[in-house]
PDB file of C-alpha atoms in Angstrom:
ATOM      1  CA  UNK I   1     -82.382 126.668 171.694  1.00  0.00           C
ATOM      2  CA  UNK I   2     -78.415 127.012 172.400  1.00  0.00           C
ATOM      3  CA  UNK I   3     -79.729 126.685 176.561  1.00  0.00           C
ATOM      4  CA  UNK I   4     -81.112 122.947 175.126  1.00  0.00           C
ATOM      5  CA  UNK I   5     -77.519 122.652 173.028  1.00  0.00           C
ATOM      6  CA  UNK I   6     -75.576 123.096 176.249  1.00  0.00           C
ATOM      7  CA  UNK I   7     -77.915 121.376 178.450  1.00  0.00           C
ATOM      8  CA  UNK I   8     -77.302 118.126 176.096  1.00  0.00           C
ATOM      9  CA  UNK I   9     -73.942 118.445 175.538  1.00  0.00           C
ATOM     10  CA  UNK I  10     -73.234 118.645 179.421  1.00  0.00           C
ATOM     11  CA  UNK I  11     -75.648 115.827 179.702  1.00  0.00           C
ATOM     12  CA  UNK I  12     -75.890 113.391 177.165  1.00  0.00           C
ATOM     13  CA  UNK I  13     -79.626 111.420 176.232  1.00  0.00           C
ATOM     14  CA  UNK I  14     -79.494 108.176 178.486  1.00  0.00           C
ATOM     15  CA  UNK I  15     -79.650 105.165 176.349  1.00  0.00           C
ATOM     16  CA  UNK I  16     -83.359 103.384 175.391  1.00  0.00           C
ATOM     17  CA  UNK I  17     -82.801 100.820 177.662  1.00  0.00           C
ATOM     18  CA  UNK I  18     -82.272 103.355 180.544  1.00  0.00           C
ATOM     19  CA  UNK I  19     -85.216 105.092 179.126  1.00  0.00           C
ATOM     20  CA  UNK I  20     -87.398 102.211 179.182  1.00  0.00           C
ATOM     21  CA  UNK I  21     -86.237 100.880 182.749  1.00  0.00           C
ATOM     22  CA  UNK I  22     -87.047 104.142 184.459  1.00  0.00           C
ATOM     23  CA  UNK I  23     -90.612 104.197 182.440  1.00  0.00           C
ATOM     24  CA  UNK I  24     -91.208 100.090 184.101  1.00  0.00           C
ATOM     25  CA  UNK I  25     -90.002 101.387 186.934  1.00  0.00           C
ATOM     26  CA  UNK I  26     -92.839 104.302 186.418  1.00  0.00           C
ATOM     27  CA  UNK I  27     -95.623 102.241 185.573  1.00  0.00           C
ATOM     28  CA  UNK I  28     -94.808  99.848 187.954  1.00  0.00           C
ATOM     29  CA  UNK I  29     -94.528 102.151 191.294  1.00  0.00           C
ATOM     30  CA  UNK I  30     -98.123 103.624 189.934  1.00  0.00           C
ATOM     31  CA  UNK I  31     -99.903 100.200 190.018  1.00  0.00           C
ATOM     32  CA  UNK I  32     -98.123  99.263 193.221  1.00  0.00           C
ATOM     33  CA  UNK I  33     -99.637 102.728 194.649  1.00  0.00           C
ATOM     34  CA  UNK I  34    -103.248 102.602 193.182  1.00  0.00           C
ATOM     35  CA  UNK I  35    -103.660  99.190 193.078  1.00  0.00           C
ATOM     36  CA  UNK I  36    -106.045  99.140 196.542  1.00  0.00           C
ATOM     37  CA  UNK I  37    -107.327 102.212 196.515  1.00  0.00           C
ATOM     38  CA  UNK I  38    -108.951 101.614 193.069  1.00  0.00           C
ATOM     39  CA  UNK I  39    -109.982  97.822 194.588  1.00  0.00           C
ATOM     40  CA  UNK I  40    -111.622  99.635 197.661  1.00  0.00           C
ATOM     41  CA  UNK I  41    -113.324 102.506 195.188  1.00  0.00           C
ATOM     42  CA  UNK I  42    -114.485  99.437 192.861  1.00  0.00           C
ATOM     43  CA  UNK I  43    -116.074  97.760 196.083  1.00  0.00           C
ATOM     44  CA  UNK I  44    -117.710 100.668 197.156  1.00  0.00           C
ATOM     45  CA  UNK I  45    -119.498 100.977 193.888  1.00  0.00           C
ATOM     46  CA  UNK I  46    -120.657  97.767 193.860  1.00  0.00           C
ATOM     47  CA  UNK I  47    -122.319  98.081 197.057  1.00  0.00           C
ATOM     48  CA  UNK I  48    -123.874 101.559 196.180  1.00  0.00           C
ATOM     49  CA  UNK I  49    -125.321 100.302 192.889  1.00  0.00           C
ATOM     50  CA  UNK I  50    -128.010  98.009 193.743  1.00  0.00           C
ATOM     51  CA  UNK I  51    -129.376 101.135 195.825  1.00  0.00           C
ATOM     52  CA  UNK I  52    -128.839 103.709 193.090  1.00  0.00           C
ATOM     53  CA  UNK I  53    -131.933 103.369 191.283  1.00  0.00           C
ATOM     54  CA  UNK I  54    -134.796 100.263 191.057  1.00  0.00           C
ATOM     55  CA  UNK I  55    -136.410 100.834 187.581  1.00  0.00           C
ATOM     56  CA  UNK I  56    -139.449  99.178 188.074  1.00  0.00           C
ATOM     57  CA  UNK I  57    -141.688  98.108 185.118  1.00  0.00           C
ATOM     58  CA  UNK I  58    -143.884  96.046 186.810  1.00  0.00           C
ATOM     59  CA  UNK I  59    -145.952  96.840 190.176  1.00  0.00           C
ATOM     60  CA  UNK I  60    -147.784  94.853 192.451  1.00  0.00           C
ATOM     61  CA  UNK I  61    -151.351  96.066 192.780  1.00  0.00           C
ATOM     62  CA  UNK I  62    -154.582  94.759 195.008  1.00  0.00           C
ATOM     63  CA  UNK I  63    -155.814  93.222 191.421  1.00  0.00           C
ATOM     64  CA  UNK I  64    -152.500  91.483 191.317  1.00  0.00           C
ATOM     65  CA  UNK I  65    -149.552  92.682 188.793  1.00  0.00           C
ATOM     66  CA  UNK I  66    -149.490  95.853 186.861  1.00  0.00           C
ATOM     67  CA  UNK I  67    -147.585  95.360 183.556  1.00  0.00           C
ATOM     68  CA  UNK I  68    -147.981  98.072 181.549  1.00  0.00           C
ATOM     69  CA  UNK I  69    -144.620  99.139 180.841  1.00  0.00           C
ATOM     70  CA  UNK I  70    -143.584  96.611 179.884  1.00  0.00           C
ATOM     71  CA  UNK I  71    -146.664  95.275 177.700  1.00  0.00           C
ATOM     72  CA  UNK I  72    -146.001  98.844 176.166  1.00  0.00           C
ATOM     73  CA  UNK I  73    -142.054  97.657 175.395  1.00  0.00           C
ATOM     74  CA  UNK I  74    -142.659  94.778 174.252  1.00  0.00           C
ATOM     75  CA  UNK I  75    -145.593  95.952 171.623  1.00  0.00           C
ATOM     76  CA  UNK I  76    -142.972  98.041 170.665  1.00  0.00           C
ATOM     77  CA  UNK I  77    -140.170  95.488 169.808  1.00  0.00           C
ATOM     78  CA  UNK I  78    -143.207  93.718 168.131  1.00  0.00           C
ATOM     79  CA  UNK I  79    -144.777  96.503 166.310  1.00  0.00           C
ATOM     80  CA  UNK I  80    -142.332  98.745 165.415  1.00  0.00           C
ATOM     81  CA  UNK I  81    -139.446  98.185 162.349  1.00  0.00           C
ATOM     82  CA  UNK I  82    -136.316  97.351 163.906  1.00  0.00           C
ATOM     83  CA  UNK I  83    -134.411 100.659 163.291  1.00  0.00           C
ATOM     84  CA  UNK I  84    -137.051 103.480 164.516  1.00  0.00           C
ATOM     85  CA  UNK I  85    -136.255 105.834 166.373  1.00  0.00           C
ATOM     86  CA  UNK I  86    -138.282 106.193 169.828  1.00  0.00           C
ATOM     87  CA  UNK I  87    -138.816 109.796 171.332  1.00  0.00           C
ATOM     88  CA  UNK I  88    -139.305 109.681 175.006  1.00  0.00           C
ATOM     89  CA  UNK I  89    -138.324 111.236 178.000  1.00  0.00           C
ATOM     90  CA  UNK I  90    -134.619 110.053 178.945  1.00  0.00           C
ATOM     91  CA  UNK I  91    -135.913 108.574 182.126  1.00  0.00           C
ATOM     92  CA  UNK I  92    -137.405 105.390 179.427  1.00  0.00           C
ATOM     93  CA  UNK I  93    -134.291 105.090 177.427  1.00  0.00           C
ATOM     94  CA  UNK I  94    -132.698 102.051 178.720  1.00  0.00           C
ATOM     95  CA  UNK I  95    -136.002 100.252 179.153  1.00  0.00           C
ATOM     96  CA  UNK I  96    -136.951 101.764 174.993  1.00  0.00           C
ATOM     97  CA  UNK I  97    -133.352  99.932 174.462  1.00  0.00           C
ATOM     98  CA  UNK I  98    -133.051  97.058 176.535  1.00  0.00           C
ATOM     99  CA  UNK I  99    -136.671  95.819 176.265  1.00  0.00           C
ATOM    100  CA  UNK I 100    -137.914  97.298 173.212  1.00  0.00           C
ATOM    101  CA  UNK I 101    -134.757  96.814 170.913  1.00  0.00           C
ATOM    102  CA  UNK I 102    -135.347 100.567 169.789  1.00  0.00           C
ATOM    103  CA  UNK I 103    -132.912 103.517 169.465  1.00  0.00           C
ATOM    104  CA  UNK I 104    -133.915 106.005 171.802  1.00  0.00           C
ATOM    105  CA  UNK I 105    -133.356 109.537 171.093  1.00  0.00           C
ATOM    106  CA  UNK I 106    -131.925 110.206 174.732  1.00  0.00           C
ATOM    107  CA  UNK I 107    -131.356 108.126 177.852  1.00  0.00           C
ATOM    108  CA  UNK I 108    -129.968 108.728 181.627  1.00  0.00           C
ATOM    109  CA  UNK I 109    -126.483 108.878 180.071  1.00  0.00           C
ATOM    110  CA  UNK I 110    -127.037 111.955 177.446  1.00  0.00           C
ATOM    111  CA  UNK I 111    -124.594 114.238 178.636  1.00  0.00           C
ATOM    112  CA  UNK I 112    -125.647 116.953 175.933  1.00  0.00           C
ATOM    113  CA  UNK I 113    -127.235 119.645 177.508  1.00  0.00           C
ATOM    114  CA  UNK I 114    -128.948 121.119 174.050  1.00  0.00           C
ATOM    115  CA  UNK I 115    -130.031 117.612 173.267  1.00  0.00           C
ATOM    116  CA  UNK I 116    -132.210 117.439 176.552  1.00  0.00           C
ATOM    117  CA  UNK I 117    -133.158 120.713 176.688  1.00  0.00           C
ATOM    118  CA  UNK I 118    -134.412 119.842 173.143  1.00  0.00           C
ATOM    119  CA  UNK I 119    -136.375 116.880 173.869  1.00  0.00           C
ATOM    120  CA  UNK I 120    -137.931 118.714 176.727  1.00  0.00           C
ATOM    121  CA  UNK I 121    -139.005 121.413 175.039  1.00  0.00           C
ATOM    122  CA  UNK I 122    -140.658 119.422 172.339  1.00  0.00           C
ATOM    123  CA  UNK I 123    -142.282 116.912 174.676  1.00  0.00           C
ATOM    124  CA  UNK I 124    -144.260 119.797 176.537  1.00  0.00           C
ATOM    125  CA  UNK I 125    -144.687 122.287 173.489  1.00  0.00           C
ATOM    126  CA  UNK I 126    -148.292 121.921 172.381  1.00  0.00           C
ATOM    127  CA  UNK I 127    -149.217 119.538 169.886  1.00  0.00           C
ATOM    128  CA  UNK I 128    -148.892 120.960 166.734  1.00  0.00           C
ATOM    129  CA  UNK I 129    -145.551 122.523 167.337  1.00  0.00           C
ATOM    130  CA  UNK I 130    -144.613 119.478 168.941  1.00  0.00           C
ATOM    131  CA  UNK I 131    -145.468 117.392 166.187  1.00  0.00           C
ATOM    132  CA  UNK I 132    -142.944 120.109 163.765  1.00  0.00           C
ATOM    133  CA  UNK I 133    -140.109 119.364 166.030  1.00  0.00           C
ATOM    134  CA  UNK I 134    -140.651 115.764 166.386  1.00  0.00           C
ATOM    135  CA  UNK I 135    -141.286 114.418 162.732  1.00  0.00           C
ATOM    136  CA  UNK I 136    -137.312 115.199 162.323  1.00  0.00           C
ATOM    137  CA  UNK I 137    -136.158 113.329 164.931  1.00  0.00           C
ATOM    138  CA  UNK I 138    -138.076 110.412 165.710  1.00  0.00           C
ATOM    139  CA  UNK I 139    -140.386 107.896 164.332  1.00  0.00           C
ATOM    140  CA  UNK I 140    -143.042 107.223 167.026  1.00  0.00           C
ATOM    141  CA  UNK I 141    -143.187 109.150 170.457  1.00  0.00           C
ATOM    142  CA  UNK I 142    -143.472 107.235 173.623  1.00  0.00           C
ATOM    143  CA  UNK I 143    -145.747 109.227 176.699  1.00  0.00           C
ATOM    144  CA  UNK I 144    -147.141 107.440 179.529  1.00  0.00           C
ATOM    145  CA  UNK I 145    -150.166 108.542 180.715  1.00  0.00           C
ATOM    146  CA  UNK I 146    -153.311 108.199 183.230  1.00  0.00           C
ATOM    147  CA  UNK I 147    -151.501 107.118 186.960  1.00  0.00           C
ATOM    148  CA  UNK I 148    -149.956 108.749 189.137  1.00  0.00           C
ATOM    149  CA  UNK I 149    -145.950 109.959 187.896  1.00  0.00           C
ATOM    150  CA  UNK I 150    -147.237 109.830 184.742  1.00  0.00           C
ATOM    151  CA  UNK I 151    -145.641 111.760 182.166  1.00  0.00           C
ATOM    152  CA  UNK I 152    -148.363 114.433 182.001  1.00  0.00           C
ATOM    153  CA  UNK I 153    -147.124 115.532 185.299  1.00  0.00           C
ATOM    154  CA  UNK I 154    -143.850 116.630 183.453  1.00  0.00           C
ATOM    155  CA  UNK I 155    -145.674 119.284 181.788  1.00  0.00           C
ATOM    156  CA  UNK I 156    -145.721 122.739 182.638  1.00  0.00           C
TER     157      UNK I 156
END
């Protein structure tokens, strides 16, 4: 404390405005210095994205157009009271949002470890026990069965 005493008496606490100036000057130098390299990073991203991921919900089949998914996402906005809660594995939860208007209990963004491990466990548990888990946390379960990268496949 008497180090901080002398320090201040030897130097005394620049005025606000000097304060303020050098913070300007701060900022200012910052922007000048990241100002392109966040432009090129934002670029980048924008030309990644489109090749990130392609959700599809709707296929092209020899019989013409397979629209399950979303026949299922829209029964669901239709069918369904507007604040239930939709249990399915996180890969559907934009869709169970976006489409069907639903809260999903996890999506590609859940960063909570527990909370996935969670869902997992109770989407591959066997019914009964499933069913125990489930009741608390959601009000209808979503599972997509009978092709090929169906969710059955997910189960051990």
């Amino acid at each position: 404390l008497k180090l901080l005493d002398d320090i201040h008496s030897q130097f005394p606490r620049p005025c606000r405005a000097i304060r303020c100036s050098v913070a300007i000057m701060v900022l200012v130098t910052g922007y000048v210095n990241i100002r392109e390299p966040t432009k090129k990073f934002i670029r980048e991203c924008e030309e990644i994205a489109p090749h990130m991921g392609h959700p599809s919900i709707v296929f092209k089949s020899g019989q013409g157009l397979i629209t399950d998914y979303l026949d299922g996402y829209k029964w669901m906005k239709d069918n369904t009271p507007a604040d239930a809660r939709v249990m399915a594995w996180w890969d559907y939860g934009y869709q169970i949002t976006g489409i069907g208007n639903r809260t999903s209990i996890a999506d590609g963004n859940t960063w909570n470890h527990e909370h996935i491990a969670t869902l997992g466990r109770t989407l591959t548990n066997p019914e009964k026990k499933a069913h125990n888990i489930m009741r608390h946390l959601a009000d209808y379960v979503l599972v997509w069965a009978g092709g090929h990268g169906d969710d059955m496949g997910k189960s051990p």
